[in-house]
mmCIF file of C-alpha atoms in Angstrom:
data_model
loop_
_atom_site.group_PDB
_atom_site.id
_atom_site.type_symbol
_atom_site.label_atom_id
_atom_site.label_comp_id
_atom_site.label_asym_id
_atom_site.label_seq_id
_atom_site.Cartn_x
_atom_site.Cartn_y
_atom_site.Cartn_z
ATOM 1 C CA MET S 1 -0.109 0.089 -0.027
ATOM 2 C CA LYS S 2 2.913 2.752 0.890
ATOM 3 C CA LEU S 3 4.414 1.864 -2.743
ATOM 4 C CA LYS S 4 1.049 2.662 -3.943
ATOM 5 C CA ASN S 5 0.671 5.805 -2.245
ATOM 6 C CA PHE S 6 4.220 7.193 -3.412
ATOM 7 C CA LEU S 7 3.301 6.091 -6.815
ATOM 8 C CA PHE S 8 -0.010 8.058 -6.707
ATOM 9 C CA ALA S 9 1.571 10.827 -5.090
ATOM 10 C CA LEU S 10 4.277 10.942 -7.780
ATOM 11 C CA LEU S 11 2.040 11.066 -10.880
ATOM 12 C CA ILE S 12 -0.017 13.848 -9.362
ATOM 13 C CA LEU S 13 3.262 16.159 -9.174
ATOM 14 C CA ASN S 14 3.865 15.329 -12.277
ATOM 15 C CA SER S 15 0.375 15.978 -13.814
ATOM 16 C CA CYS S 16 0.986 19.291 -11.839
ATOM 17 C CA ALA S 17 4.489 19.806 -13.597
ATOM 18 C CA PHE S 18 2.997 19.459 -16.873
ATOM 19 C CA TYR S 19 -0.413 21.213 -15.812
ATOM 20 C CA ALA S 20 2.313 24.438 -15.447
ATOM 21 C CA GLN S 21 3.923 23.985 -18.498
ATOM 22 C CA GLU S 22 0.695 23.552 -21.036
ATOM 23 C CA ILE S 23 -1.542 26.641 -19.070
ATOM 24 C CA PRO S 24 1.029 29.281 -18.151
ATOM 25 C CA SER S 25 -0.089 31.350 -15.205
ATOM 26 C CA LYS S 26 -1.199 34.967 -16.224
ATOM 27 C CA PHE S 27 -0.668 36.683 -13.071
ATOM 28 C CA ARG S 28 2.495 36.970 -10.612
ATOM 29 C CA LEU S 29 3.024 38.123 -6.913
ATOM 30 C CA ALA S 30 6.009 38.071 -5.589
ATOM 31 C CA ILE S 31 6.626 38.986 -1.664
ATOM 32 C CA ASN S 32 10.279 39.245 -0.790
ATOM 33 C CA ARG S 33 12.124 40.284 2.470
ATOM 34 C CA GLY S 34 15.672 40.618 3.118
ATOM 35 C CA LEU S 35 18.648 42.938 3.680
ATOM 36 C CA GLY S 36 19.280 46.290 1.928
ATOM 37 C CA TYR S 37 22.682 48.529 2.009
ATOM 38 C CA ARG S 38 22.842 52.152 1.075
ATOM 39 C CA ILE S 39 25.677 52.796 -1.048
ATOM 40 C CA GLY S 40 25.987 56.822 -1.104
ATOM 41 C CA LYS S 41 29.331 58.486 -0.389
ATOM 42 C CA ILE S 42 29.766 59.741 3.185
ATOM 43 C CA PRO S 43 31.503 63.268 3.289
ATOM 44 C CA ASP S 44 35.085 63.045 3.412
ATOM 45 C CA ASN S 45 35.070 65.904 6.345
ATOM 46 C CA THR S 46 32.689 63.786 8.476
ATOM 47 C CA PRO S 47 34.410 63.342 12.037
ATOM 48 C CA SER S 48 35.827 59.840 12.263
ATOM 49 C CA GLU S 49 33.299 58.822 15.058
ATOM 50 C CA ASN S 50 30.258 59.956 13.104
ATOM 51 C CA LYS S 51 31.073 57.987 10.226
ATOM 52 C CA THR S 52 30.913 54.682 12.131
ATOM 53 C CA TYR S 53 27.334 55.807 12.899
ATOM 54 C CA ILE S 54 26.497 56.590 9.456
ATOM 55 C CA ARG S 55 27.771 53.420 8.140
ATOM 56 C CA LYS S 56 25.658 51.562 10.759
ATOM 57 C CA LEU S 57 22.497 53.536 9.282
ATOM 58 C CA LYS S 58 23.298 52.312 5.992
ATOM 59 C CA SER S 59 22.101 48.872 6.260
ATOM 60 C CA GLY S 60 18.740 47.956 7.107
ATOM 61 C CA TYR S 61 16.086 45.620 6.135
ATOM 62 C CA SER S 62 14.180 45.704 2.659
ATOM 63 C CA PHE S 63 10.594 44.312 2.050
ATOM 64 C CA ASP S 64 9.346 44.163 -1.487
ATOM 65 C CA VAL S 65 6.170 43.281 -3.489
ATOM 66 C CA GLU S 66 5.664 42.995 -7.616
ATOM 67 C CA ALA S 67 2.462 42.315 -8.901
ATOM 68 C CA ASN S 68 2.392 41.682 -12.486
ATOM 69 C CA TYR S 69 0.297 40.449 -15.607
ATOM 70 C CA MET S 70 2.249 38.298 -17.785
ATOM 71 C CA ILE S 71 0.641 39.654 -21.589
ATOM 72 C CA ASP S 72 3.169 37.025 -23.314
ATOM 73 C CA PRO S 73 4.684 33.781 -21.122
ATOM 74 C CA ALA S 74 8.321 35.981 -21.971
ATOM 75 C CA TRP S 75 7.018 39.159 -20.461
ATOM 76 C CA GLY S 76 4.608 41.170 -18.432
ATOM 77 C CA LEU S 77 3.795 44.554 -17.000
ATOM 78 C CA GLY S 78 2.640 45.332 -13.361
ATOM 79 C CA ILE S 79 3.417 47.327 -10.240
ATOM 80 C CA GLN S 80 6.305 47.416 -7.518
ATOM 81 C CA TYR S 81 6.363 48.489 -4.149
ATOM 82 C CA SER S 82 9.385 48.611 -1.957
ATOM 83 C CA ASN S 83 10.498 49.701 1.809
ATOM 84 C CA TYR S 84 13.901 50.240 3.491
ATOM 85 C CA THR S 85 13.938 50.818 7.209
ATOM 86 C CA SER S 86 16.966 51.490 9.141
ATOM 87 C CA LYS S 87 17.429 52.672 12.629
ATOM 88 C CA GLY S 88 19.949 53.563 15.282
ATOM 89 C CA ASN S 89 21.083 56.175 18.227
ATOM 90 C CA THR S 90 24.436 57.156 19.321
ATOM 91 C CA ILE S 91 26.370 60.424 20.692
ATOM 92 C CA LEU S 92 27.701 62.664 17.513
ATOM 93 C CA ASN S 93 30.309 65.094 17.428
ATOM 94 C CA LEU S 94 28.257 68.499 16.225
ATOM 95 C CA THR S 95 29.209 71.959 15.061
ATOM 96 C CA ASP S 96 27.424 74.951 16.900
ATOM 97 C CA ASP S 97 27.350 78.500 15.457
ATOM 98 C CA LEU S 98 30.846 79.236 16.781
ATOM 99 C CA ALA S 99 32.352 76.077 14.984
ATOM 100 C CA SER S 100 32.849 74.486 18.190
ATOM 101 C CA PHE S 101 32.286 70.808 18.478
ATOM 102 C CA ILE S 102 29.833 69.918 20.829
ATOM 103 C CA ARG S 103 28.474 65.875 21.632
ATOM 104 C CA ILE S 104 24.872 65.463 21.538
ATOM 105 C CA PRO S 105 22.865 62.322 21.425
ATOM 106 C CA VAL S 106 20.915 61.629 18.187
ATOM 107 C CA ALA S 107 18.385 58.775 16.903
ATOM 108 C CA ASP S 108 17.297 57.955 13.461
ATOM 109 C CA ASP S 109 14.057 56.170 12.139
ATOM 110 C CA ILE S 110 14.651 56.056 8.499
ATOM 111 C CA SER S 111 11.923 55.212 6.091
ATOM 112 C CA ILE S 112 12.726 54.892 2.199
ATOM 113 C CA ASN S 113 9.679 53.908 0.108
ATOM 114 C CA TYR S 114 9.210 53.215 -3.690
ATOM 115 C CA VAL S 115 6.436 52.349 -5.972
ATOM 116 C CA GLY S 116 6.013 52.735 -9.745
ATOM 117 C CA PRO S 117 5.083 50.784 -12.391
ATOM 118 C CA GLN S 118 7.003 47.730 -13.779
ATOM 119 C CA TYR S 119 8.112 45.742 -16.898
ATOM 120 C CA ILE S 120 9.424 42.269 -16.251
ATOM 121 C CA THR S 121 11.098 39.620 -18.781
ATOM 122 C CA LYS S 122 10.412 35.694 -17.393
ATOM 123 C CA ASN S 123 13.063 32.805 -19.132
ATOM 124 C CA THR S 124 11.551 29.294 -18.019
ATOM 125 C CA THR S 125 12.414 25.925 -18.283
ATOM 126 C CA GLU S 126 10.475 23.447 -20.473
ATOM 127 C CA ASP S 127 8.771 21.842 -17.160
ATOM 128 C CA GLY S 128 7.488 25.337 -15.825
ATOM 129 C CA ARG S 129 9.530 24.887 -12.207
ATOM 130 C CA HIS S 130 12.513 27.054 -13.027
ATOM 131 C CA ASN S 131 12.450 30.823 -14.078
ATOM 132 C CA LEU S 132 15.013 33.756 -14.102
ATOM 133 C CA ILE S 133 13.161 36.924 -13.902
ATOM 134 C CA ALA S 134 14.568 40.550 -14.648
ATOM 135 C CA SER S 135 12.386 43.546 -13.905
ATOM 136 C CA LEU S 136 12.740 47.371 -14.459
ATOM 137 C CA SER S 137 10.614 50.108 -13.163
ATOM 138 C CA PHE S 138 10.752 53.962 -12.817
ATOM 139 C CA GLY S 139 8.298 55.688 -10.432
ATOM 140 C CA TYR S 140 8.613 57.723 -6.846
ATOM 141 C CA LEU S 141 10.695 57.775 -4.229
ATOM 142 C CA ASN S 142 10.125 59.118 -0.679
ATOM 143 C CA TYR S 143 12.969 59.825 2.205
ATOM 144 C CA LYS S 144 11.513 59.851 5.652
ATOM 145 C CA ASN S 145 13.518 60.556 8.982
ATOM 146 C CA ASP S 146 11.874 60.967 12.157
ATOM 147 C CA ALA S 147 14.696 61.913 14.196
ATOM 148 C CA LYS S 148 15.744 63.297 17.658
ATOM 149 C CA ILE S 149 18.522 65.427 18.757
ATOM 150 C CA GLY S 150 18.607 65.561 22.155
ATOM 151 C CA ASP S 151 15.294 66.121 23.217
ATOM 152 C CA ILE S 152 13.987 67.548 20.128
ATOM 153 C CA PRO S 153 12.311 65.599 17.504
ATOM 154 C CA LEU S 154 12.127 66.659 14.106
ATOM 155 C CA THR S 155 11.292 65.163 10.727
ATOM 156 C CA LEU S 156 13.122 65.168 7.377
ATOM 157 C CA THR S 157 11.440 64.655 4.370
ATOM 158 C CA ALA S 158 12.137 64.483 0.527
ATOM 159 C CA ASN S 159 10.645 63.081 -2.822
ATOM 160 C CA THR S 160 12.127 62.336 -6.156
ATOM 161 C CA ILE S 161 11.959 60.379 -9.198
ATOM 162 C CA GLY S 162 13.926 56.769 -8.924
ATOM 163 C CA TYR S 163 14.015 53.640 -9.965
ATOM 164 C CA ALA S 164 14.548 50.019 -9.693
ATOM 165 C CA ILE S 165 16.062 47.202 -11.091
ATOM 166 C CA GLY S 166 15.954 43.424 -10.218
ATOM 167 C CA ILE S 167 17.057 40.335 -11.261
ATOM 168 C CA GLY S 168 15.946 36.779 -9.511
ATOM 169 C CA TYR S 169 15.400 33.213 -9.525
ATOM 170 C CA GLU S 170 12.551 31.336 -8.857
ATOM 171 C CA TYR S 171 11.013 27.517 -8.344
ATOM 172 C CA ARG S 172 7.855 26.724 -8.584
ATOM 173 C CA ILE S 173 6.933 24.159 -5.872
ATOM 174 C CA ALA S 174 3.607 23.452 -6.749
ATOM 175 C CA HIS S 175 0.978 24.655 -9.504
ATOM 176 C CA ASN S 176 0.326 27.708 -7.758
ATOM 177 C CA ILE S 177 2.930 28.456 -5.251
ATOM 178 C CA GLY S 178 7.014 29.148 -5.708
ATOM 179 C CA ILE S 179 9.949 30.101 -3.709
ATOM 180 C CA GLY S 180 12.568 32.723 -4.675
ATOM 181 C CA ALA S 181 15.791 35.026 -4.543
ATOM 182 C CA LYS S 182 16.310 38.368 -5.561
ATOM 183 C CA PHE S 183 19.297 40.644 -6.230
ATOM 184 C CA GLY S 184 17.880 44.252 -6.525
ATOM 185 C CA VAL S 185 18.783 47.831 -6.572
ATOM 186 C CA VAL S 186 16.836 50.852 -5.766
ATOM 187 C CA GLY S 187 18.059 54.258 -6.449
ATOM 188 C CA GLY S 188 17.454 58.111 -6.570
ATOM 189 C CA SER S 189 19.116 61.329 -4.919
ATOM 190 C CA VAL S 190 17.684 64.171 -3.635
ATOM 191 C CA SER S 191 18.994 68.149 -3.376
ATOM 192 C CA LYS S 192 16.541 69.081 -0.715
ATOM 193 C CA PHE S 193 15.103 68.156 2.300
ATOM 194 C CA LYS S 194 12.166 69.775 4.058
ATOM 195 C CA MET S 195 12.816 69.691 8.004
ATOM 196 C CA THR S 196 10.108 70.118 10.457
ATOM 197 C CA ILE S 197 10.907 70.868 13.761
ATOM 198 C CA GLU S 198 8.856 71.912 16.901
ATOM 199 C CA GLY S 199 6.169 73.018 14.342
ATOM 200 C CA ARG S 200 8.303 75.026 12.074
ATOM 201 C CA THR S 201 8.737 73.601 8.716
ATOM 202 C CA GLU S 202 11.799 74.860 6.199
ATOM 203 C CA THR S 203 13.278 73.869 3.354
ATOM 204 C CA ILE S 204 17.597 72.360 4.019
ATOM 205 C CA SER S 205 20.087 72.123 1.251
ATOM 206 C CA SER S 206 21.904 68.694 1.157
ATOM 207 C CA GLN S 207 25.319 70.675 0.094
ATOM 208 C CA ASP S 208 27.917 70.301 2.333
ATOM 209 C CA GLN S 209 31.063 72.379 2.343
ATOM 210 C CA GLN S 210 32.622 70.081 -0.593
ATOM 211 C CA GLY S 211 29.940 71.166 -2.853
ATOM 212 C CA ILE S 212 28.285 67.654 -2.917
ATOM 213 C CA GLU S 213 24.989 68.735 -3.825
ATOM 214 C CA ARG S 214 22.653 65.331 -3.968
ATOM 215 C CA GLU S 215 22.066 62.871 -1.194
ATOM 216 C CA SER S 216 22.126 59.891 -2.578
ATOM 217 C CA LEU S 217 19.329 56.880 -1.805
ATOM 218 C CA THR S 218 20.372 54.295 -3.777
ATOM 219 C CA ARG S 219 20.823 51.053 -2.248
ATOM 220 C CA ILE S 220 21.118 47.544 -3.052
ATOM 221 C CA ASP S 221 18.977 44.502 -1.643
ATOM 222 C CA VAL S 222 19.230 40.964 -1.338
ATOM 223 C CA MET S 223 16.222 39.074 -0.526
ATOM 224 C CA GLY S 224 14.052 36.006 -0.598
ATOM 225 C CA GLY S 225 10.213 35.291 -0.541
ATOM 226 C CA LEU S 226 7.355 33.381 -1.710
ATOM 227 C CA ARG S 227 5.814 33.850 -5.373
ATOM 228 C CA PHE S 228 2.177 32.753 -6.032
ATOM 229 C CA TYR S 229 1.102 32.325 -9.634
ATOM 230 C CA LEU S 230 -2.801 32.606 -10.668
#
């Protein structure tokens, strides 16, 4: 009986594989979670203690959702949303109005959100189980930092046009479900921030003493997650 059950289960799995091959799924939903790292340059005149903290803030967690409609088995259109978060706190050396260094506690809670239309291409093996996916997207990129300097809370926000590029591998474990891994880049830069502090909002420039005029929001993501085929 055990042998018969095993053979029956094997027959069902093979049938699912042929079914997946014969009737390609039109809808694809990908949900990813992983690590992100911002690759923007730290200004050279930043004190070494501050650089260590800023490097820690460059690492965070990324979350990504893709919803696609396959117009053809090899390519499709859809929408992509991604989120990056990073938190930290430390004691930093800051410069006051008299150009003197002061030590003050700071905390950062950074969130970067991206959303935009997406184009994907797919290369699938004959049995329908293995997929290579490449994607390209242009859309809206938003930066927000709920920070605190000493006991004073402040919020920094910025908006810009961004892009997202991805390449990944997916394995279809059943007709409607798969698992996958993805390497991605989400990019963009801003030249101005809106700073809200104690009820007042003002616009500040990201330019520093070396003339670096734009703050990079670009990061690389390494993620994995579930795939749903409908």
